[in-house]
Short mmCIF file of C-alpha atoms in Angstrom, two decimals:
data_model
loop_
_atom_site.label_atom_id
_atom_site.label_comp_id
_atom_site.label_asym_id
_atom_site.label_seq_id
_atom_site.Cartn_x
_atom_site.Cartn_y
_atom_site.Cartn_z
CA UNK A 682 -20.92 22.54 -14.15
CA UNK A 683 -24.30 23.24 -13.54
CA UNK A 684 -25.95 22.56 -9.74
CA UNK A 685 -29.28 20.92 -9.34
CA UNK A 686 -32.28 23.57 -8.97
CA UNK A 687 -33.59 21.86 -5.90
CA UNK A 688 -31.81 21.16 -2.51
CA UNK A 689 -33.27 17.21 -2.26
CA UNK A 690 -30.09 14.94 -3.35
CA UNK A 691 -30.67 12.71 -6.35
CA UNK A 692 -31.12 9.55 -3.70
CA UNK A 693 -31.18 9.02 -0.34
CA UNK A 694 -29.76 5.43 -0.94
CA UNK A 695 -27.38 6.45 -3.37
CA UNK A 696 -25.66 9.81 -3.47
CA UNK A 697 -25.60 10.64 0.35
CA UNK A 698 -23.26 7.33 0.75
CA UNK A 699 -19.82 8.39 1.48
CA UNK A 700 -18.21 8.61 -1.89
CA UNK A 701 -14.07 7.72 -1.96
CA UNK A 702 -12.61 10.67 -0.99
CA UNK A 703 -8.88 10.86 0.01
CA UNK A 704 -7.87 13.17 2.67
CA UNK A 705 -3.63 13.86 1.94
CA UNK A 706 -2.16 15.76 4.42
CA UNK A 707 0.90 17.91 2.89
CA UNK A 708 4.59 16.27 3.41
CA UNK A 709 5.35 18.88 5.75
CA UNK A 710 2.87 18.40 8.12
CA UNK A 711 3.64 16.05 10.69
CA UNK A 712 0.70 13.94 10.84
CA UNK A 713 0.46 10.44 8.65
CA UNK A 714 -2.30 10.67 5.85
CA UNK A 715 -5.94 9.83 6.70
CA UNK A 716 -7.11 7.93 3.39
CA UNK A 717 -10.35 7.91 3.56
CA UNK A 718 -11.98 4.86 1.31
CA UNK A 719 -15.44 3.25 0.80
CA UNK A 720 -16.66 2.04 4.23
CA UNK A 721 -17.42 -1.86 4.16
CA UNK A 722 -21.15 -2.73 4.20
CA UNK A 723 -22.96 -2.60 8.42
CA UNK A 724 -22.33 -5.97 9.34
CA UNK A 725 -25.11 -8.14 12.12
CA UNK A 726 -22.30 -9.71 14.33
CA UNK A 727 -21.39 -8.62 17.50
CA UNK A 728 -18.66 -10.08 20.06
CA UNK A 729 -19.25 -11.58 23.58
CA UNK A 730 -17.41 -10.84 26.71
CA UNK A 731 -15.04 -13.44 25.65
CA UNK A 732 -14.29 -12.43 22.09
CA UNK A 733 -16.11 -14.76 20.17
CA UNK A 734 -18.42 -13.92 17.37
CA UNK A 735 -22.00 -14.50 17.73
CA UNK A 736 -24.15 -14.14 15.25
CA UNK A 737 -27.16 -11.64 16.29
CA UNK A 738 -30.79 -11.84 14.93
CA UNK A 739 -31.62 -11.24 11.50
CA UNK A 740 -33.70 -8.77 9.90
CA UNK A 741 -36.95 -10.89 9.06
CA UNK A 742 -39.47 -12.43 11.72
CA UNK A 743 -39.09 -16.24 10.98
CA UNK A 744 -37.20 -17.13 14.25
CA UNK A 745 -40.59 -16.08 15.82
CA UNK A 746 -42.10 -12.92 17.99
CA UNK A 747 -39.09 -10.36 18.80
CA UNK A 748 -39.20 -6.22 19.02
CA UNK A 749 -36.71 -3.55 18.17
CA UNK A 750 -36.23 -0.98 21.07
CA UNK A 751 -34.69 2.15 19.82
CA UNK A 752 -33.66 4.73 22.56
CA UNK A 753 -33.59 8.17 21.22
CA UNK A 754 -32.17 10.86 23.36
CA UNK A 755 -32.62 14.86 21.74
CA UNK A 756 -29.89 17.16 22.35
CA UNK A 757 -29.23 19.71 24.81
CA UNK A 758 -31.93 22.76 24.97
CA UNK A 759 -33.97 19.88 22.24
CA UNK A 760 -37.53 18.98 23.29
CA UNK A 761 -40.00 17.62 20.70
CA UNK A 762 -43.07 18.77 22.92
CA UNK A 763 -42.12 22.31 23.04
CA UNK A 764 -45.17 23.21 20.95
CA UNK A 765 -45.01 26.77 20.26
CA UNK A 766 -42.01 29.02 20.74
CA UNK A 767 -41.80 32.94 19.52
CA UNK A 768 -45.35 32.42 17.76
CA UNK A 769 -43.92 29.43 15.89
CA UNK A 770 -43.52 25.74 16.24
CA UNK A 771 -40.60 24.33 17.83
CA UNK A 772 -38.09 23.24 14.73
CA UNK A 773 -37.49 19.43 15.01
CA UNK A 774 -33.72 17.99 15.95
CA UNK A 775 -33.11 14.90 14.11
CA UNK A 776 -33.87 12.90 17.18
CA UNK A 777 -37.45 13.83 16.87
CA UNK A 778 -37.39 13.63 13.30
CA UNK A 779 -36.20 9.98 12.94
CA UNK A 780 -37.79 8.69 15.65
CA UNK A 781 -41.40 9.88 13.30
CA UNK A 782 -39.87 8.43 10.34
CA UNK A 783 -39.85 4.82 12.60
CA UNK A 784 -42.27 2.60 11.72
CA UNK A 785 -44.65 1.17 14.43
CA UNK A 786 -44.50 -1.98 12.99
CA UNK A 787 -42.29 -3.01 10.41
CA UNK A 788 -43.46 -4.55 7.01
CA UNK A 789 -42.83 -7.83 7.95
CA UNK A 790 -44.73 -7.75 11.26
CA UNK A 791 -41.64 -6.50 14.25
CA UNK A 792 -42.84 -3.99 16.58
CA UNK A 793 -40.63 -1.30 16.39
CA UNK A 794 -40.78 0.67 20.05
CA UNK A 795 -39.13 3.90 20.17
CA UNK A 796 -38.43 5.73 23.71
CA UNK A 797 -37.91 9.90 23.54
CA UNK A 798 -36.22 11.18 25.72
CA UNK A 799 -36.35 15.29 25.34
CA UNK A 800 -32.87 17.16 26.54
CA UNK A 801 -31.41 18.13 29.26
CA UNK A 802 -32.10 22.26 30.03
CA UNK A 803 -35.63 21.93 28.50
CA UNK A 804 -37.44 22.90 31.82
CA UNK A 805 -37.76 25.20 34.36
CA UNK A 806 -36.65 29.16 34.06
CA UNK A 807 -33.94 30.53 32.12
CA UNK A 808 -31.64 30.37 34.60
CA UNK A 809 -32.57 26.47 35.25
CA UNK A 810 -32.50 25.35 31.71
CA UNK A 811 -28.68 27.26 31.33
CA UNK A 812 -27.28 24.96 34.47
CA UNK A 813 -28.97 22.03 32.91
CA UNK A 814 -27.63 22.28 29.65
CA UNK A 815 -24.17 23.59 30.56
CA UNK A 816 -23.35 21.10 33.60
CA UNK A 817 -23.81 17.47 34.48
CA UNK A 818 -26.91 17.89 35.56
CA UNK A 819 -29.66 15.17 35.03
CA UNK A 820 -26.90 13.43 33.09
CA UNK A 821 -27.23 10.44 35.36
CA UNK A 822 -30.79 10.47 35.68
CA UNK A 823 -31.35 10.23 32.03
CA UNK A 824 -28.88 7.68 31.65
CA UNK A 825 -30.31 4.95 34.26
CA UNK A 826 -34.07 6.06 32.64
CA UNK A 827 -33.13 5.12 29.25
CA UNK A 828 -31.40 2.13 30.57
CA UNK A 829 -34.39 1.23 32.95
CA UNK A 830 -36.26 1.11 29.96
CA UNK A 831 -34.35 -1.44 28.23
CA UNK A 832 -33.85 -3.79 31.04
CA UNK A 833 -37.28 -3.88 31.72
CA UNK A 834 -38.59 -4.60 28.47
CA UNK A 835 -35.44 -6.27 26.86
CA UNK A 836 -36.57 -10.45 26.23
CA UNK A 837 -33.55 -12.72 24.50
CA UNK A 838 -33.71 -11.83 20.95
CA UNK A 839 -34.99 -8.55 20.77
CA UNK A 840 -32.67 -5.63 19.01
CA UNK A 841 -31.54 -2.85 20.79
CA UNK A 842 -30.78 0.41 18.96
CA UNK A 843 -29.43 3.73 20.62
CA UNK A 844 -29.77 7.32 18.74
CA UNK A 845 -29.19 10.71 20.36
CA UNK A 846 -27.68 14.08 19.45
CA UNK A 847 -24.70 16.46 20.75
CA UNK A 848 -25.43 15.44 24.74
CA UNK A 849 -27.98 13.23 24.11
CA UNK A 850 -25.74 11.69 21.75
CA UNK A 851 -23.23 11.36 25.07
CA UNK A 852 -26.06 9.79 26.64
CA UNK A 853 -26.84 6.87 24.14
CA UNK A 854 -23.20 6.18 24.14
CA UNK A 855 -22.75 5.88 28.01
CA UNK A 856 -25.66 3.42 27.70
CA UNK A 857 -24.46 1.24 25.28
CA UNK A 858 -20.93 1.31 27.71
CA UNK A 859 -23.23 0.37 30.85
CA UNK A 860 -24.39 -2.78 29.07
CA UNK A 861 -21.07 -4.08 27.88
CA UNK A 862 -20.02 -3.34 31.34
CA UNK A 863 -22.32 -5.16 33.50
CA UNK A 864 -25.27 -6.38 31.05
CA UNK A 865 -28.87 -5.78 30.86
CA UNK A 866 -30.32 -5.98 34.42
CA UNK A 867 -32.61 -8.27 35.68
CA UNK A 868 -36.19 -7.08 36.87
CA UNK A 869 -34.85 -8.78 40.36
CA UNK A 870 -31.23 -6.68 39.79
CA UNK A 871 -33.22 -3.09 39.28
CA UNK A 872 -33.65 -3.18 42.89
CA UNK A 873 -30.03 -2.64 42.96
CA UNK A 874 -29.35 -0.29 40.27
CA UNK A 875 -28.61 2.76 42.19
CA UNK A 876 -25.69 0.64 43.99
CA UNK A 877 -24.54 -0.81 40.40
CA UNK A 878 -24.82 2.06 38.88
CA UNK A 879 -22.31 3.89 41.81
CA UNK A 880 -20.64 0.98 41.36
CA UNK A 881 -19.52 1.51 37.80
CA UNK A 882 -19.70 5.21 38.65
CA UNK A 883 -16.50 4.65 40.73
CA UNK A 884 -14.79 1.52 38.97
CA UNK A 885 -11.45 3.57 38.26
CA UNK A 886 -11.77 5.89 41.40
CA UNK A 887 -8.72 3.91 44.10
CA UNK A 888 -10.41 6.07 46.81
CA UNK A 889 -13.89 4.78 46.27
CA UNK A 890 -16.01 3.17 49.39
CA UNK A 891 -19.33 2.00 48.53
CA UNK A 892 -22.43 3.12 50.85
CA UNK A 893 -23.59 -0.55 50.97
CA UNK A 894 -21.05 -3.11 51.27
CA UNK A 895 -23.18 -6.01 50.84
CA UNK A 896 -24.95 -4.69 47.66
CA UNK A 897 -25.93 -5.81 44.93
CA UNK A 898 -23.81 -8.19 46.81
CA UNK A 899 -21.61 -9.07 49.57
CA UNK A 900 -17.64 -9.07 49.11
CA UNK A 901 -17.55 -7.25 45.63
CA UNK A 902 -15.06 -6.30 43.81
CA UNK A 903 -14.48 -3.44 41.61
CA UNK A 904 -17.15 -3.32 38.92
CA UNK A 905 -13.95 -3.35 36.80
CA UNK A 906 -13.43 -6.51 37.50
CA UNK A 907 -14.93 -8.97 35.14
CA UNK A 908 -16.35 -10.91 38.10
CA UNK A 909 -18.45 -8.29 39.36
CA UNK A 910 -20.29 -9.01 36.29
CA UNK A 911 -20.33 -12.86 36.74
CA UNK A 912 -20.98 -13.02 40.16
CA UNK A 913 -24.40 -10.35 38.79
CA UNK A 914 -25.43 -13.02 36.14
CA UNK A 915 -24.53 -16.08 38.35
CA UNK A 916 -27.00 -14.79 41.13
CA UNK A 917 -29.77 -14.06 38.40
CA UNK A 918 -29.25 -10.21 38.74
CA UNK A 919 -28.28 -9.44 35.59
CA UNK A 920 -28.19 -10.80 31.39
CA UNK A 921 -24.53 -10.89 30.08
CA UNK A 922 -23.57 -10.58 26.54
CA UNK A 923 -26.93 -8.55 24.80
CA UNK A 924 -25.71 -7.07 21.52
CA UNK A 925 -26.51 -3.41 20.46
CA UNK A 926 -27.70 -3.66 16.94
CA UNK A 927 -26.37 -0.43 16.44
CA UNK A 928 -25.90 3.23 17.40
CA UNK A 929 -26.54 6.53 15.80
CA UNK A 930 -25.60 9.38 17.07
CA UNK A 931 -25.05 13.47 15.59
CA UNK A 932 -21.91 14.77 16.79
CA UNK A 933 -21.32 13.87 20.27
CA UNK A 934 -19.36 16.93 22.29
CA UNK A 935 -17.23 17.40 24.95
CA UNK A 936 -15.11 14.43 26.42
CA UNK A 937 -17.28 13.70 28.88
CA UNK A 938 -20.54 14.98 27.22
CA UNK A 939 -20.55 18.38 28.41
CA UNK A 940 -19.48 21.73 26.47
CA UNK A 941 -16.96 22.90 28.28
CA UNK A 942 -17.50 26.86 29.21
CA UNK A 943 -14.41 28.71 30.44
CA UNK A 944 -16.47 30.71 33.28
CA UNK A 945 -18.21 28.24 34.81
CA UNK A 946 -14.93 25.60 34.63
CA UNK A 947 -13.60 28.74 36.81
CA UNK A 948 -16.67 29.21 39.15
CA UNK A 949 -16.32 25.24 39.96
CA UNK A 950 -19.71 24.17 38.10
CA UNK A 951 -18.46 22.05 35.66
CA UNK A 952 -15.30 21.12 37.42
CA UNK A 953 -17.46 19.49 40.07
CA UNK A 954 -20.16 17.87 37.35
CA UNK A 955 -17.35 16.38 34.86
CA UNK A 956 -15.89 14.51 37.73
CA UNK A 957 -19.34 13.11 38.62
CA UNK A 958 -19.81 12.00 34.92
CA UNK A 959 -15.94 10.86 34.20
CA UNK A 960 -16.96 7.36 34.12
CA UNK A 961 -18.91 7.18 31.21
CA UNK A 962 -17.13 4.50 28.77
CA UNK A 963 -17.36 6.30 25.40
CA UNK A 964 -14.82 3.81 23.71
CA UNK A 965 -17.15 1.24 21.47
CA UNK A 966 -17.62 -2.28 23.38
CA UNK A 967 -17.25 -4.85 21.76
CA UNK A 968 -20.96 -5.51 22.27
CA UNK A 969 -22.33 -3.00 19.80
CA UNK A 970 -22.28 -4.16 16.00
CA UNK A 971 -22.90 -1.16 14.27
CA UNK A 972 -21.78 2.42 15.44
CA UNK A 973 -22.53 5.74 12.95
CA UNK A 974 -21.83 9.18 13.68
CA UNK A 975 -22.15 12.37 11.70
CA UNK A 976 -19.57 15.36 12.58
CA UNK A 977 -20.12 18.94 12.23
CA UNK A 978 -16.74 20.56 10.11
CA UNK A 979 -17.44 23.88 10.50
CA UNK A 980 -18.42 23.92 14.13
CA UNK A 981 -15.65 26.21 15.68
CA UNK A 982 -16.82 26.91 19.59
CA UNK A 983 -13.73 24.67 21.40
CA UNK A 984 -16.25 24.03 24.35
CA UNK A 985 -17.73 22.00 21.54
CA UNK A 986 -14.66 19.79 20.89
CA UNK A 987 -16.37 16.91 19.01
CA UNK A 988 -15.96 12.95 21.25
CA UNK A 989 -14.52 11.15 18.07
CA UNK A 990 -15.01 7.48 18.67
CA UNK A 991 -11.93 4.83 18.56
CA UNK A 992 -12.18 1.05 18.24
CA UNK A 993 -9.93 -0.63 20.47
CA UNK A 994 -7.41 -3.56 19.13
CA UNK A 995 -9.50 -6.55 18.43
CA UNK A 996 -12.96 -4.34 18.41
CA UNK A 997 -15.25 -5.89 15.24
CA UNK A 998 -17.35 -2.93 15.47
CA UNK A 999 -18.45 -2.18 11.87
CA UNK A 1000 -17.52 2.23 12.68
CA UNK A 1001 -17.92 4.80 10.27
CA UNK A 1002 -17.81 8.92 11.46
CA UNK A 1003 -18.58 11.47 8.66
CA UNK A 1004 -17.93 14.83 8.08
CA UNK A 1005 -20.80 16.98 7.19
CA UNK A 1006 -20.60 20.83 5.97
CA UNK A 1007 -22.13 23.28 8.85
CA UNK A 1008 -21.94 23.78 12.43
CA UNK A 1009 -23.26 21.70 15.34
CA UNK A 1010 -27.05 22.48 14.98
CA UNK A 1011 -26.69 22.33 11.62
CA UNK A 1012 -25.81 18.58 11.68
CA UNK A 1013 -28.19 17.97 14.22
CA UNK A 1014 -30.92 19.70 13.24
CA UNK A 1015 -33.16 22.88 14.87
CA UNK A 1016 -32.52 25.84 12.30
CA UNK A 1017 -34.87 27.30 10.15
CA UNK A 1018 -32.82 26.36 7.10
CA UNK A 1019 -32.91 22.32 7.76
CA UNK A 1020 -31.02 21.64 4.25
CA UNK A 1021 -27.57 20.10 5.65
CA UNK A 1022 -29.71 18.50 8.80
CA UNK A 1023 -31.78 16.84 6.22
CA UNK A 1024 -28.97 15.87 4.54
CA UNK A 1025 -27.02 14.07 7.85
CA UNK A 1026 -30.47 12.56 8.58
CA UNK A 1027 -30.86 11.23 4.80
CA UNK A 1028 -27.30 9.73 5.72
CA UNK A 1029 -28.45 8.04 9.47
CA UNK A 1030 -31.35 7.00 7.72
CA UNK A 1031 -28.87 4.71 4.59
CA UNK A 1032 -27.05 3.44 7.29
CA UNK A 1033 -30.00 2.43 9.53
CA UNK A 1034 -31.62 0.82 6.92
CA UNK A 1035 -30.57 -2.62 7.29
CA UNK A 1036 -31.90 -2.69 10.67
CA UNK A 1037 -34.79 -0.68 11.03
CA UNK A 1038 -37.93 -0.11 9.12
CA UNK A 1039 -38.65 3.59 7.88
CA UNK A 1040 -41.17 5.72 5.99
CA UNK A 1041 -38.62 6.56 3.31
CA UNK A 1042 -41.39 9.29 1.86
CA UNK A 1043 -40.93 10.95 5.41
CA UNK A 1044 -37.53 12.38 3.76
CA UNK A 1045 -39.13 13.84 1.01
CA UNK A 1046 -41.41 15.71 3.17
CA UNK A 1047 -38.68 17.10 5.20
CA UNK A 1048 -37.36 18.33 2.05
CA UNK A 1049 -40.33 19.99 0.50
CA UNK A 1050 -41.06 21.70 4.09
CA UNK A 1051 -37.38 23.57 3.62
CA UNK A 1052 -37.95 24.21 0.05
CA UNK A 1053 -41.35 26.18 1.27
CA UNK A 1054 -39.01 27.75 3.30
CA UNK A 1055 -36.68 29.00 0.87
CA UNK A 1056 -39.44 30.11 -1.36
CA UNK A 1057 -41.10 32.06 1.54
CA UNK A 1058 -37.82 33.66 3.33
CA UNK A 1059 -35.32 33.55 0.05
CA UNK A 1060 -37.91 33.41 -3.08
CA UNK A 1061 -35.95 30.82 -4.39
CA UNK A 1062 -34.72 27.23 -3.18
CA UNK A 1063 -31.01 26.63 -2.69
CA UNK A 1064 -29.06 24.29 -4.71
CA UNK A 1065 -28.04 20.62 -2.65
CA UNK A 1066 -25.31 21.29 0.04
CA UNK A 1067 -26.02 25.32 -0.18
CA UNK A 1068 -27.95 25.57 2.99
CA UNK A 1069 -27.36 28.01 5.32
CA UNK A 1070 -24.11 27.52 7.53
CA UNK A 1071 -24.89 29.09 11.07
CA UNK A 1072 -22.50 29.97 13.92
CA UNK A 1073 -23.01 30.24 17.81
CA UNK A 1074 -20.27 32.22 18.89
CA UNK A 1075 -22.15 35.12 20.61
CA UNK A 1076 -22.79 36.01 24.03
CA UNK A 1077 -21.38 33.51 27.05
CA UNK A 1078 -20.33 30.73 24.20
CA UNK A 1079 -18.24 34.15 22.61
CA UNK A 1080 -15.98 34.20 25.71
CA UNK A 1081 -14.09 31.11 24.64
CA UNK A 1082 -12.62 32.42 21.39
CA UNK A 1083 -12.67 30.13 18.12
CA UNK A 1084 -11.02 26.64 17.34
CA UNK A 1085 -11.24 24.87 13.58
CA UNK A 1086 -12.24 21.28 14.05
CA UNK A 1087 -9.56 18.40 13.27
CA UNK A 1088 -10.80 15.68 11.01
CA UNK A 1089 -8.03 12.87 12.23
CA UNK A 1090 -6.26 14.62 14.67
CA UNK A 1091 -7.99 14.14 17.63
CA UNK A 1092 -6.31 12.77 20.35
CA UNK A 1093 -7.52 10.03 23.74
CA UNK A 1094 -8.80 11.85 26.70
CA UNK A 1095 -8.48 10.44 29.84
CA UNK A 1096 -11.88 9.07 30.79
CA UNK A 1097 -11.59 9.82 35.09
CA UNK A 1098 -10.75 13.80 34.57
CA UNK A 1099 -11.91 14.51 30.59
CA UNK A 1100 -8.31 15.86 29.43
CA UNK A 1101 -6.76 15.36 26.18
CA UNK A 1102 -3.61 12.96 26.16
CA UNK A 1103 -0.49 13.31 23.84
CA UNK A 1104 -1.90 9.75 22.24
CA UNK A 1105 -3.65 10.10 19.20
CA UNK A 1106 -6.77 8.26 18.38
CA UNK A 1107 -6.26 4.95 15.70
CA UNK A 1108 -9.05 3.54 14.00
CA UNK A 1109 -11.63 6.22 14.00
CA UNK A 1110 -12.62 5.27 10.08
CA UNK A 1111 -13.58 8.87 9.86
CA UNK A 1112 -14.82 10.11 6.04
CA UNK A 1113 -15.52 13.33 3.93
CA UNK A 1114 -19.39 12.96 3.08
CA UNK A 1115 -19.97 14.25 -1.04
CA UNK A 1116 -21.75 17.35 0.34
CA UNK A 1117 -18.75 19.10 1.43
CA UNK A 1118 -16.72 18.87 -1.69
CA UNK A 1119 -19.99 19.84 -3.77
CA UNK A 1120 -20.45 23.07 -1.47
CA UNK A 1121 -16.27 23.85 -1.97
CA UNK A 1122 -15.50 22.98 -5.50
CA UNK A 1123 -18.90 25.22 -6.76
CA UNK A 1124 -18.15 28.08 -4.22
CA UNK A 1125 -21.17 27.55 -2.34
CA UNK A 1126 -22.13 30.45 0.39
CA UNK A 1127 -20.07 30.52 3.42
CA UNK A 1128 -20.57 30.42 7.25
CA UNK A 1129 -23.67 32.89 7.51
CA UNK A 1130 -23.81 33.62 3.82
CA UNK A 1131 -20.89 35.39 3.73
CA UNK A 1132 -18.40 34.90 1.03
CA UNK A 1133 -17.87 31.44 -0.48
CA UNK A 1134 -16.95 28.50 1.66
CA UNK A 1135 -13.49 27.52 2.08
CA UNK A 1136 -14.04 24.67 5.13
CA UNK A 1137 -11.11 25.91 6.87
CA UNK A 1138 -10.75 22.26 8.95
CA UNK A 1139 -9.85 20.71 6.03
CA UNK A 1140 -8.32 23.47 4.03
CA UNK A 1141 -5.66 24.92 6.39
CA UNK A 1142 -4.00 21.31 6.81
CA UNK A 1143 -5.31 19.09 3.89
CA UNK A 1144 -5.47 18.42 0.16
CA UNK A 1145 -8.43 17.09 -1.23
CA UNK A 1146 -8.06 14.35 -3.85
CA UNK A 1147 -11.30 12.26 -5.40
CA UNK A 1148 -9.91 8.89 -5.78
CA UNK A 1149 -11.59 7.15 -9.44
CA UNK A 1150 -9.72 4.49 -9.37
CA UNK A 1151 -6.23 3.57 -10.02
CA UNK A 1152 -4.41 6.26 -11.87
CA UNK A 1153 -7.36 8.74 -11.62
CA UNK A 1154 -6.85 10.97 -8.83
CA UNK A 1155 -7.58 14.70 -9.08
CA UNK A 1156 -6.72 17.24 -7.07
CA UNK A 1157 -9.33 19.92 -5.42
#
């Protein structure tokens, strides 16, 4: 069969939905099958701290004045104010990308507020930006920035909406797990965020003593306990309960957010960082409605073991995680050949759509941008899920040696010191996104344009089957 000429996708709406692919894993393999089927529709509901469904606030502006404030937080080494670099302008993660497709105001009147936040190891010297983007460092800061910026703007009825990418991604995440921990603070409780946040900081640590006893208030529990939160709200400190309309985030790595480098675990760096950002709730709460994430197949550095979400038993999180052909920067944009970002941004984009207001044209542009590209660098444009597959495994990230991905095999990691358990994860609702079967069934190029691409994640332990419909499966 013949492949379209041009790399854009027939429709953003329509063709970059997850189609119903089934993942089989062979009899002999010990694992259970991952079916992978149509993902139901983002749903607007979102649970309270006592399990009940509330309804959150619709789309239109008939209940009167409210805003959107969307968080965006780039990845590591990402900064959308770079300017020039090497004689040419910075290239654009998806961060930067979406948060210029977000309309100021929607088209029926919302403000739409969107708060960058560049990554961490953007400043200073080499040797500076390398710590930052390899440790803990700043990880904290950013986090109680971003969530600063909520609780200081946030009035009853407004949406909240977190994006971010690889660490940033980390970073939207741990947000969303500080407000179904202990709310939205008041502008009377930011006086005592630095002893809140240490306070959640250390929730599961036994050997924990706070600095200040009698702050945010005397007598306190643990922050694990649900009255720490109470007694908050009850003394006007803090809002309980504020739904996240939804989060969407480009594949999230490490377990606690941080690639983890075999030297520098060694030297103590990291060793001493992780345990500073172990208590970062990456499990969905049950107060965000909508959670999205896009995953990077053929990303094969193990420091950059993707953080797979889970929904716990009873969660009414409306999940869906994605596989996407290429490598981590690939996914998450900041390659000269932007084809499969564009094409996990085209995705973000469908599944934002029922809660944000975008300048769908923006996509096109992207697209006809990389199709310059092509015809500058290539003299001809690539066919739809044919863009360049990159890989990172040179110099210090080359030390590690190579590990395929797992689509459904991932296992829980213990949240105080980031190691994997023997218990794997249930209920990721992970999928295969079109793209990947297009680039493998029409022997598209492989990783760095050699040879054809074989996906080895999904071809050393899986048989692909496109599901029709009853009595029409076939085999790939």
């Amino acid at each position: 069969s013949r492949v379209r000429s041009r790399s854009r996708a027939p429709s953003t709406r329509a063709s970059l939905a997850p189609t119903p692919i089934v993942v089989d894993v062979p009899r002999s393999g010990a694992k259970s099958p991952l079916i992978i089927e149509v993902p139901a529709r983002p749903r607007s509901r979102s649970v309270g701290r006592n399990g009940a469904l509330m309804d959150a606030p619709g789309l239109s502006g008939g209940r009167g004045m409210f805003k959107r404030l969307i968080v965006a937080c780039d990845g590591t080494w990402n900064n959308s104010d770079d300017g020039m670099k090497n004689g040419s302008l910075a290239i654009p993660s998806n961060i930067t990308r979406i948060s210029r497709a977000i309309k100021a105001v929607s088209q029926d009147g919302i403000p739409q507020i969107v708060n960058y936040h560049q990554g961490l190891g953007t400043e200073g010297g080499p040797l500076s930006r390398f710590i930052g983007g390899t440790t803990g460092k700043g990880l904290a800061d950013d986090v109680r920035e971003a969530y600063s910026f909520l609780a200081n703007n946030y009035h009853p009825g407004d949406e909240i909406l977190l994006l971010g990418f690889s660490r940033g991604a980390f970073t939207a995440r741990s947000i969303a797990g500080l407000i179904g921990q202990v709310g939205l603070l008041t502008k009377k409780g930011l006086n005592t965020l630095p002893e809140v946040y240490e306070d959640v900081q250390n929730r599961r640590n036994p050997d924990y003593r706070p600095k200040h006893t009698d702050l945010p208030f005397p007598r306190k529990p643990s922050a694990d306990d649900p009255r720490y939160a109470e007694e908050l709200e009850r003394r006007g400190l803090t809002r309980l309960d504020i739904p996240i309309k939804a989060i969407g985030v480009w594949d999230t790595v490490g377990s606690l957010g941080i690639p983890r480098i075999g030297f520098l675990q060694r030297a103590g760096l990291q060793m001493k960082q992780s345990r500073a950002t172990a208590f970062y709730d990456t499990k969905l709460s049950n107060c965000v409605e909508n959670a999205f994430q896009a995953l990077a197949l053929d990303e094969n550095r193990p420091s950059f073991s993707p953080a797979v979400w889970e929904k716990p038993e009873g969660n009414r999180t409306t999940l869906r995680q994605v596989w996407f052909p290429g490598a981590h920067t690939n996914v998450g944009g900041g390659y000269d050949d932007m084809q499969l970002a564009n094409i996990t941004l085209a995705w973000m984009m469908s599944q934002l759509e029922p809660f944000l207001d975008m300048r769908d044209e923006y996509l096109f542009e992207q697209d006809e941008l990389n199709e310059k590209y092509y015809k500058k660098e290539e003299g001809r444009v690539r066919p739809w899920s044919f863009g360049k597959v990159y890989s990172e495994v040179k110099g210090a990230m080359a030390l590690g040696g190579t590990a395929l991905r797992r689509p459904g095999h991932y296992t829980a990691v213990d949240p105080y010191n980031g190691r994997s358990t023997d218990r794997p994860l249930r209920q990721t609702n992970e999928y295969i996104h079109p793209s990947v079967r297009t680039r493998h069934r029409l022997q598209g190029p492989g990783v760095l344009d050699r040879g054809t691409y074989d996906c080895r994640a999904l071809t050393d332990n899986y048989k692909l089957i496109v599901d029709y419909g009853p009595g029409n499966q076939k085999s790939g």
